[in-house]
PDB file of C-alpha atoms in Angstrom:
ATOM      1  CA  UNK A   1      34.625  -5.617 -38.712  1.00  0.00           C
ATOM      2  CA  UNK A   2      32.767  -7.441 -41.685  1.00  0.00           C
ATOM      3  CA  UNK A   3      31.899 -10.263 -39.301  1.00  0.00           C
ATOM      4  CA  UNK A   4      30.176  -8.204 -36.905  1.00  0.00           C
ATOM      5  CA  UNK A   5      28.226  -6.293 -39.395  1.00  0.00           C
ATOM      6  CA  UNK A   6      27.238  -9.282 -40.974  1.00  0.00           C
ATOM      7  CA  UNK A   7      26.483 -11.285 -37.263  1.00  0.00           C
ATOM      8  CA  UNK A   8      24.468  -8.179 -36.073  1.00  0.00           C
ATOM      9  CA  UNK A   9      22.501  -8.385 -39.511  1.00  0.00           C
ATOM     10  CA  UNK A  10      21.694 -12.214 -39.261  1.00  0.00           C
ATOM     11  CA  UNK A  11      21.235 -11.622 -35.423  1.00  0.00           C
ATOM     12  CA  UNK A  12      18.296  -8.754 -36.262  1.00  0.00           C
ATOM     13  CA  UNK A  13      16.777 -11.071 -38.952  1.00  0.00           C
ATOM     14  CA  UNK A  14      16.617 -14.127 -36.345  1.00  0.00           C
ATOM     15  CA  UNK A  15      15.380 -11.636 -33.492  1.00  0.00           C
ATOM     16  CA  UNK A  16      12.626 -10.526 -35.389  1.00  0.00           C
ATOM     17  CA  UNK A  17      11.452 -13.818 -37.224  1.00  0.00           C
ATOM     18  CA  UNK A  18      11.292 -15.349 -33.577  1.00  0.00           C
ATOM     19  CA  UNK A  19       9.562 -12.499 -32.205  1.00  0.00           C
ATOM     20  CA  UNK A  20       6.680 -12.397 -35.043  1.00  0.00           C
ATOM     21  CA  UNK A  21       6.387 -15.511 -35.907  1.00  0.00           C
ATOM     22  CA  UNK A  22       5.992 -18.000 -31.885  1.00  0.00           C
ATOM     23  CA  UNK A  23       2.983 -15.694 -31.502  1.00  0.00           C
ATOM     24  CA  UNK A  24       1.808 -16.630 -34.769  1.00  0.00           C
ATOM     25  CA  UNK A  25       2.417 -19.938 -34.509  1.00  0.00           C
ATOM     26  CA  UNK A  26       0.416 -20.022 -30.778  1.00  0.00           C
ATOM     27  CA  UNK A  27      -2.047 -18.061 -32.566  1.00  0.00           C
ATOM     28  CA  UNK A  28      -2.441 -20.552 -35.040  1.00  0.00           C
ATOM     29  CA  UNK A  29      -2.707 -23.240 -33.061  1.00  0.00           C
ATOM     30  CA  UNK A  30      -5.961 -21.775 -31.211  1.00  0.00           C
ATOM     31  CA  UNK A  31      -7.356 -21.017 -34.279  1.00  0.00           C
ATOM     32  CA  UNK A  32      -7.062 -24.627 -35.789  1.00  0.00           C
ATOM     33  CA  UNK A  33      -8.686 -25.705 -32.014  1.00  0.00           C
ATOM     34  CA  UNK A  34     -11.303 -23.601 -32.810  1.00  0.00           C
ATOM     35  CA  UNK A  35     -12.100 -24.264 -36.175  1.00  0.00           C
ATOM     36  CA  UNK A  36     -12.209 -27.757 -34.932  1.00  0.00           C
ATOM     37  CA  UNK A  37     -14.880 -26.740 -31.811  1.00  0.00           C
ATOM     38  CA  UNK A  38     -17.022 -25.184 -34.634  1.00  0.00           C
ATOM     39  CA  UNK A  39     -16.848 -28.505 -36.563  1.00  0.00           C
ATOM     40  CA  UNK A  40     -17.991 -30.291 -33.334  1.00  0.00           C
ATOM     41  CA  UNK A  41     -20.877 -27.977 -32.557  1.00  0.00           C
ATOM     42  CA  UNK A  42     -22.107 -28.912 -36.101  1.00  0.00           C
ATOM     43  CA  UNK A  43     -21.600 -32.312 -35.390  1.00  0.00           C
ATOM     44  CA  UNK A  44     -23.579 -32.353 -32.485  1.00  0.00           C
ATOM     45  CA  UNK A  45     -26.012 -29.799 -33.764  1.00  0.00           C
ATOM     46  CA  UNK A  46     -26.462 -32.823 -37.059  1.00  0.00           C
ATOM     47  CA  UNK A  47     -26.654 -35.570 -34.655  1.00  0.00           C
ATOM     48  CA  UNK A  48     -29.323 -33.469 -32.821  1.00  0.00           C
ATOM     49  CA  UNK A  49     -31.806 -34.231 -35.821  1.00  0.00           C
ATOM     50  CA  UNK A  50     -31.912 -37.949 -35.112  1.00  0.00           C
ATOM     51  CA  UNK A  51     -32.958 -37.522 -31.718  1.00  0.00           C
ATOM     52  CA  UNK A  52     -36.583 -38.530 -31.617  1.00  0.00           C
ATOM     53  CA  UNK A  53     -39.229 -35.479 -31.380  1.00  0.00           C
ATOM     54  CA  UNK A  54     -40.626 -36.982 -28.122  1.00  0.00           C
ATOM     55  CA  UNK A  55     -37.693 -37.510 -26.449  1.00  0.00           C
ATOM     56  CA  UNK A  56     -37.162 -38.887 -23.790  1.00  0.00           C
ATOM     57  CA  UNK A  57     -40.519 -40.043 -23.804  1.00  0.00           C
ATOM     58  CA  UNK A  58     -40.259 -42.261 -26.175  1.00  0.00           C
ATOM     59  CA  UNK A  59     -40.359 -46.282 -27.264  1.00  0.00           C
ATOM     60  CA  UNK A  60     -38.586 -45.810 -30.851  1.00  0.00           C
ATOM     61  CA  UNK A  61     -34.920 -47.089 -30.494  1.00  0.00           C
ATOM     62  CA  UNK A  62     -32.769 -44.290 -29.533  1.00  0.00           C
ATOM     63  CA  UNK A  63     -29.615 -44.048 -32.361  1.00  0.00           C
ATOM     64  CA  UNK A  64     -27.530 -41.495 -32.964  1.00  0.00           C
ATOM     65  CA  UNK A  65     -25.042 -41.649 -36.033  1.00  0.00           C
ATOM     66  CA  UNK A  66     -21.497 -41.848 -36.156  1.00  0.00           C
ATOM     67  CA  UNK A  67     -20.764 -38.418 -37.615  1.00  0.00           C
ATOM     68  CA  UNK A  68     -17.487 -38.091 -40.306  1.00  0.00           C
ATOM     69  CA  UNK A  69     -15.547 -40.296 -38.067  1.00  0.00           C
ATOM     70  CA  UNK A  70     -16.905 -38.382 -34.570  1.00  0.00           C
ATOM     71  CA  UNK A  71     -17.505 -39.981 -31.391  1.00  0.00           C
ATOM     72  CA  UNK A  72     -21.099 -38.783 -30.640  1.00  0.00           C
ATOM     73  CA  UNK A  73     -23.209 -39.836 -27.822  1.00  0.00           C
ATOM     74  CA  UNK A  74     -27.098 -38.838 -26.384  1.00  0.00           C
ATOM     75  CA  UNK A  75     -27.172 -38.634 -22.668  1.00  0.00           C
ATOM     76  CA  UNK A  76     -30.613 -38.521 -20.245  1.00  0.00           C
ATOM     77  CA  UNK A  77     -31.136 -35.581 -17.966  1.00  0.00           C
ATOM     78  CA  UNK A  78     -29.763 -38.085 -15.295  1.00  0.00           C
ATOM     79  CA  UNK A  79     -26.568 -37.712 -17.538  1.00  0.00           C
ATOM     80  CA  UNK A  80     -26.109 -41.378 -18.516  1.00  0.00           C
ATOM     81  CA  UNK A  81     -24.938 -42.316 -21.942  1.00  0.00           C
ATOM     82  CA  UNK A  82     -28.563 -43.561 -24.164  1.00  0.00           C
ATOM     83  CA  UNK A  83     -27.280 -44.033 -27.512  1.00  0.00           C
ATOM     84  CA  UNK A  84     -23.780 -43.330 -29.139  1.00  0.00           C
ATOM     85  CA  UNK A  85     -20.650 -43.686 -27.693  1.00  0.00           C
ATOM     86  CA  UNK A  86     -18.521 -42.055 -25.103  1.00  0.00           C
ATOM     87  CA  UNK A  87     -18.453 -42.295 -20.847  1.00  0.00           C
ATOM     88  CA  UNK A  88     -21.043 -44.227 -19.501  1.00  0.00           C
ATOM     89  CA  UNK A  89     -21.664 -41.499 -17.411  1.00  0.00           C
ATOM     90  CA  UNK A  90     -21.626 -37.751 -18.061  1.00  0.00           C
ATOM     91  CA  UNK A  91     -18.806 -35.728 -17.541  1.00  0.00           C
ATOM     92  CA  UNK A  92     -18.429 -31.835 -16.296  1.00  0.00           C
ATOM     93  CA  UNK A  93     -18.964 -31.020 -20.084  1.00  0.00           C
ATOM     94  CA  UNK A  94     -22.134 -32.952 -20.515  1.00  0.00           C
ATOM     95  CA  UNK A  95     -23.563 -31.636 -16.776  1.00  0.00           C
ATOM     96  CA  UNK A  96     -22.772 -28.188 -18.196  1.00  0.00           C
ATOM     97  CA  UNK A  97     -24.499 -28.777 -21.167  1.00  0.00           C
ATOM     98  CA  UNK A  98     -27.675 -30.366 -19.015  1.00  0.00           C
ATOM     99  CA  UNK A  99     -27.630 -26.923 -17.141  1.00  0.00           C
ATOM    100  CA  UNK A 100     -28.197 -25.360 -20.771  1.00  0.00           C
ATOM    101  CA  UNK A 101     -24.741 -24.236 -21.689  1.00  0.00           C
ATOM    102  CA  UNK A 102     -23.078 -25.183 -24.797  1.00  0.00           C
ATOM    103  CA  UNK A 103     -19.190 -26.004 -23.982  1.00  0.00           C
ATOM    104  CA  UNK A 104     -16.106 -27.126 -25.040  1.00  0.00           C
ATOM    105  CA  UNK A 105     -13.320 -28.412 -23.495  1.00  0.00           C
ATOM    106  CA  UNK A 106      -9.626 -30.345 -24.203  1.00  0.00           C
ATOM    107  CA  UNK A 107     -10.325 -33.745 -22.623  1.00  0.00           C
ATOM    108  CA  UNK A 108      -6.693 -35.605 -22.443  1.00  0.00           C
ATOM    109  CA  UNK A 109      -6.129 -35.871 -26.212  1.00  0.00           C
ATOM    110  CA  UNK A 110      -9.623 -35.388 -26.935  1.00  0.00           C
ATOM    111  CA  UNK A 111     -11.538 -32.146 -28.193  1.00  0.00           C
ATOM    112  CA  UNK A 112     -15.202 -32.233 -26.571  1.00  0.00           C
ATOM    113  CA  UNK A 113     -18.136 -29.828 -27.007  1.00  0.00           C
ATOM    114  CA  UNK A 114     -21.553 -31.372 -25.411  1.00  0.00           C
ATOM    115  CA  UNK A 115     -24.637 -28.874 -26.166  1.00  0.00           C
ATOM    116  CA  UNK A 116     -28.189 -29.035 -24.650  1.00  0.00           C
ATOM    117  CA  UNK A 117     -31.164 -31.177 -26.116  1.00  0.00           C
ATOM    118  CA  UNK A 118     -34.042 -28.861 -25.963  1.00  0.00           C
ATOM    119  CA  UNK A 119     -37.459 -29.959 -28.333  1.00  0.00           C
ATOM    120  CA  UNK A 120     -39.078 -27.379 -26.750  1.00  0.00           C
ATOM    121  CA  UNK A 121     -38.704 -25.358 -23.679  1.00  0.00           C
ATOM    122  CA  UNK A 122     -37.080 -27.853 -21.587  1.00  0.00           C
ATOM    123  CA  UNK A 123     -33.801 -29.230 -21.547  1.00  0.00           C
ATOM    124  CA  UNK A 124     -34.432 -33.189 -21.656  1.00  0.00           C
ATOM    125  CA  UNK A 125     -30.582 -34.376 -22.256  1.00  0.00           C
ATOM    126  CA  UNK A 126     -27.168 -33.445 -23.536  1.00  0.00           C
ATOM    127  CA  UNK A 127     -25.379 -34.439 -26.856  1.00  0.00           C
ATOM    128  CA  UNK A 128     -21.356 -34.948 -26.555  1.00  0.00           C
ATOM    129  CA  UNK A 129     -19.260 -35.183 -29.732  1.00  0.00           C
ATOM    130  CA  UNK A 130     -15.156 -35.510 -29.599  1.00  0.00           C
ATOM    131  CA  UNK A 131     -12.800 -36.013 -32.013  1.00  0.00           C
ATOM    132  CA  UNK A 132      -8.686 -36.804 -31.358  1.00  0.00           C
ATOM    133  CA  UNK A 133      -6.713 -33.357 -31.148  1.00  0.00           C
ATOM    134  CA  UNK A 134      -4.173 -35.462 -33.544  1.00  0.00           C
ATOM    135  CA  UNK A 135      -4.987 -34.057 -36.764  1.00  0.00           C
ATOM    136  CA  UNK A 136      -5.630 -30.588 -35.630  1.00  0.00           C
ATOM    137  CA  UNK A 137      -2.056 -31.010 -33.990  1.00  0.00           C
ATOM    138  CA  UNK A 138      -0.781 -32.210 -37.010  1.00  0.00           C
ATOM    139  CA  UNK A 139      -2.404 -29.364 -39.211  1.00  0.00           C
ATOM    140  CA  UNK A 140      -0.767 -26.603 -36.882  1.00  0.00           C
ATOM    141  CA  UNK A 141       2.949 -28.474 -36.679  1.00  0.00           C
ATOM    142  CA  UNK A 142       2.869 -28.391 -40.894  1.00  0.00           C
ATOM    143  CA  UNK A 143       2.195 -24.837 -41.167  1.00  0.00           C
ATOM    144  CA  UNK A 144       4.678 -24.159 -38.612  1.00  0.00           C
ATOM    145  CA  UNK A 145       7.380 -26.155 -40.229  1.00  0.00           C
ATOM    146  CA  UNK A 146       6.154 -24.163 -43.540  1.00  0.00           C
ATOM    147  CA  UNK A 147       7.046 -20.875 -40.930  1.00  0.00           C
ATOM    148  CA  UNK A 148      10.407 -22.245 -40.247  1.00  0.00           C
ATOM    149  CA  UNK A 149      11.336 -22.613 -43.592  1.00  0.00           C
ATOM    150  CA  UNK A 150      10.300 -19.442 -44.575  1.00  0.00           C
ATOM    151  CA  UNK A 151      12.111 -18.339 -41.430  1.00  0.00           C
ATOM    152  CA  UNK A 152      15.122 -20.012 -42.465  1.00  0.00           C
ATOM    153  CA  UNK A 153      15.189 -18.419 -46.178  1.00  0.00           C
ATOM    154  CA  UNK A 154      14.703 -15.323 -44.741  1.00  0.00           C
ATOM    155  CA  UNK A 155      17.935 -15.643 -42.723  1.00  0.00           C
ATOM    156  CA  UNK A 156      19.879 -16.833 -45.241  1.00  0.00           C
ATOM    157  CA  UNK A 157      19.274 -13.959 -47.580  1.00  0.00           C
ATOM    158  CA  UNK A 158      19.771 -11.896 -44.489  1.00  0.00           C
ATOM    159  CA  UNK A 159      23.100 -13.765 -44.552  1.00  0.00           C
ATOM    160  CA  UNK A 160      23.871 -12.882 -47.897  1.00  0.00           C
ATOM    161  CA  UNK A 161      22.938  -9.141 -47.783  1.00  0.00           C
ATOM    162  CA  UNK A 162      25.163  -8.693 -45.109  1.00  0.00           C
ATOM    163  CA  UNK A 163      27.630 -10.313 -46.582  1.00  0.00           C
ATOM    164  CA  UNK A 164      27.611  -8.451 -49.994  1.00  0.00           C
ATOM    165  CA  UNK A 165      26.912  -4.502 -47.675  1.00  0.00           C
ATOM    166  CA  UNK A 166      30.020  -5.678 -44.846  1.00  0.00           C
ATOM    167  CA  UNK A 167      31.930  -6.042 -47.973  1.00  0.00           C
ATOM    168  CA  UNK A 168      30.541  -2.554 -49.320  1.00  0.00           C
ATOM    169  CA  UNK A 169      31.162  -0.747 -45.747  1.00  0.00           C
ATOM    170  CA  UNK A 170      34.378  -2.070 -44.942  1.00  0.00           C
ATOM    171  CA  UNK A 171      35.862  -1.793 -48.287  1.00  0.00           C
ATOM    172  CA  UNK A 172      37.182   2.046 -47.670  1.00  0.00           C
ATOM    173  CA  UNK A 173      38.277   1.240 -44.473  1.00  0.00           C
ATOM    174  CA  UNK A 174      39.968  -1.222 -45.906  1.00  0.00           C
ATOM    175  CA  UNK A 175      41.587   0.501 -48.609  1.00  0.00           C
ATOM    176  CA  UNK A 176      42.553   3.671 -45.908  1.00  0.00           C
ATOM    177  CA  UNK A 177      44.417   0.898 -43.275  1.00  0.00           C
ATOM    178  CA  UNK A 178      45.866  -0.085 -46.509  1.00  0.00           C
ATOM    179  CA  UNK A 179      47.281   3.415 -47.093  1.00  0.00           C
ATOM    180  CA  UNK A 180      48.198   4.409 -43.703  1.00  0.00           C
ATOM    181  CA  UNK A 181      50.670   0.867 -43.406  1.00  0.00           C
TER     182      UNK A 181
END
């Protein structure tokens, strides 16, 4: 009987943890993808300053600068790659951003957001920045190795206070099997 009351406690503790805390987790994982999408938009928004005023019409050398360790490139209404670095040729995310939309988008291991180059009125080209999903992956596996821990001290003490109440409970039962022998 002690084992049971002490498997069902453990059993309610693990039920619960797992229930609260792989939402988290997924949770948390979107939100460190999306803290890194608002990095990129600043990125590109940065690199957006270097783009000559009279773009595309323009005989200055295009450049765009390597932004805290970024991939950003400048891409032509036509949607090939000016300055920078990335595809030679636009992808969907650049096209989208040449139709005047800012996006982002998970590009094999690559987070991408491409936003519109607009002086004035007119669209004229795209900017594309990316960075490696490694380090965001990396941030949200250390937290959620932090959450198994946590997890996993929280079971244990469930583990003990079961331990020290099946003890408690089953004592008088105990003690009346005792008596009736």
């Amino acid at each position: 009987m002690r084992w049971r009351i002490l498997v069902a406690m453990v059993t309610v503790t693990v039920i619960a943890i797992v229930l609260f805390g792989a939402p988290l987790a997924i949770a948390l994982g979107d939100l460190h993808h999306e803290e890194e999408v608002v990095r990129l938009e600043r990125t590109a928004a940065e690199a957006s300053e270097d783009v000559p005023t009279r773009f595309p019409h323009t005989t200055e050398p295009l450049e765009v600068r390597k932004i805290r360790g970024r991939e950003v490139g400048l891409y032509g209404r036509g949607g090939k790659l000016l300055a920078g670095s990335g595809p030679r040729r636009g992808d969907a995310i650049v096209r989208s951003a040449l139709d005047g939309a800012v996006r982002d988008r998970q590009v094999g291991s690559r987070i991408v957001v491409a936003i519109p180059v607009a002086p004035g009125e007119r669209i004229v080209g795209a900017l594309r920045a990316s960075v490696s999903d490694s380090a965001t992956r990396a941030r949200t596996r250390n937290v959620i190795w932090i959450m198994v821990a946590i997890g996993s001290l929280a079971v244990a003490v469930s583990a003990l206070v079961g331990w020290v109440l099946s003890r408690r409970i089953t004592r008088p039962v105990e003690r009346l099997v005792g008596l009736a022998s």
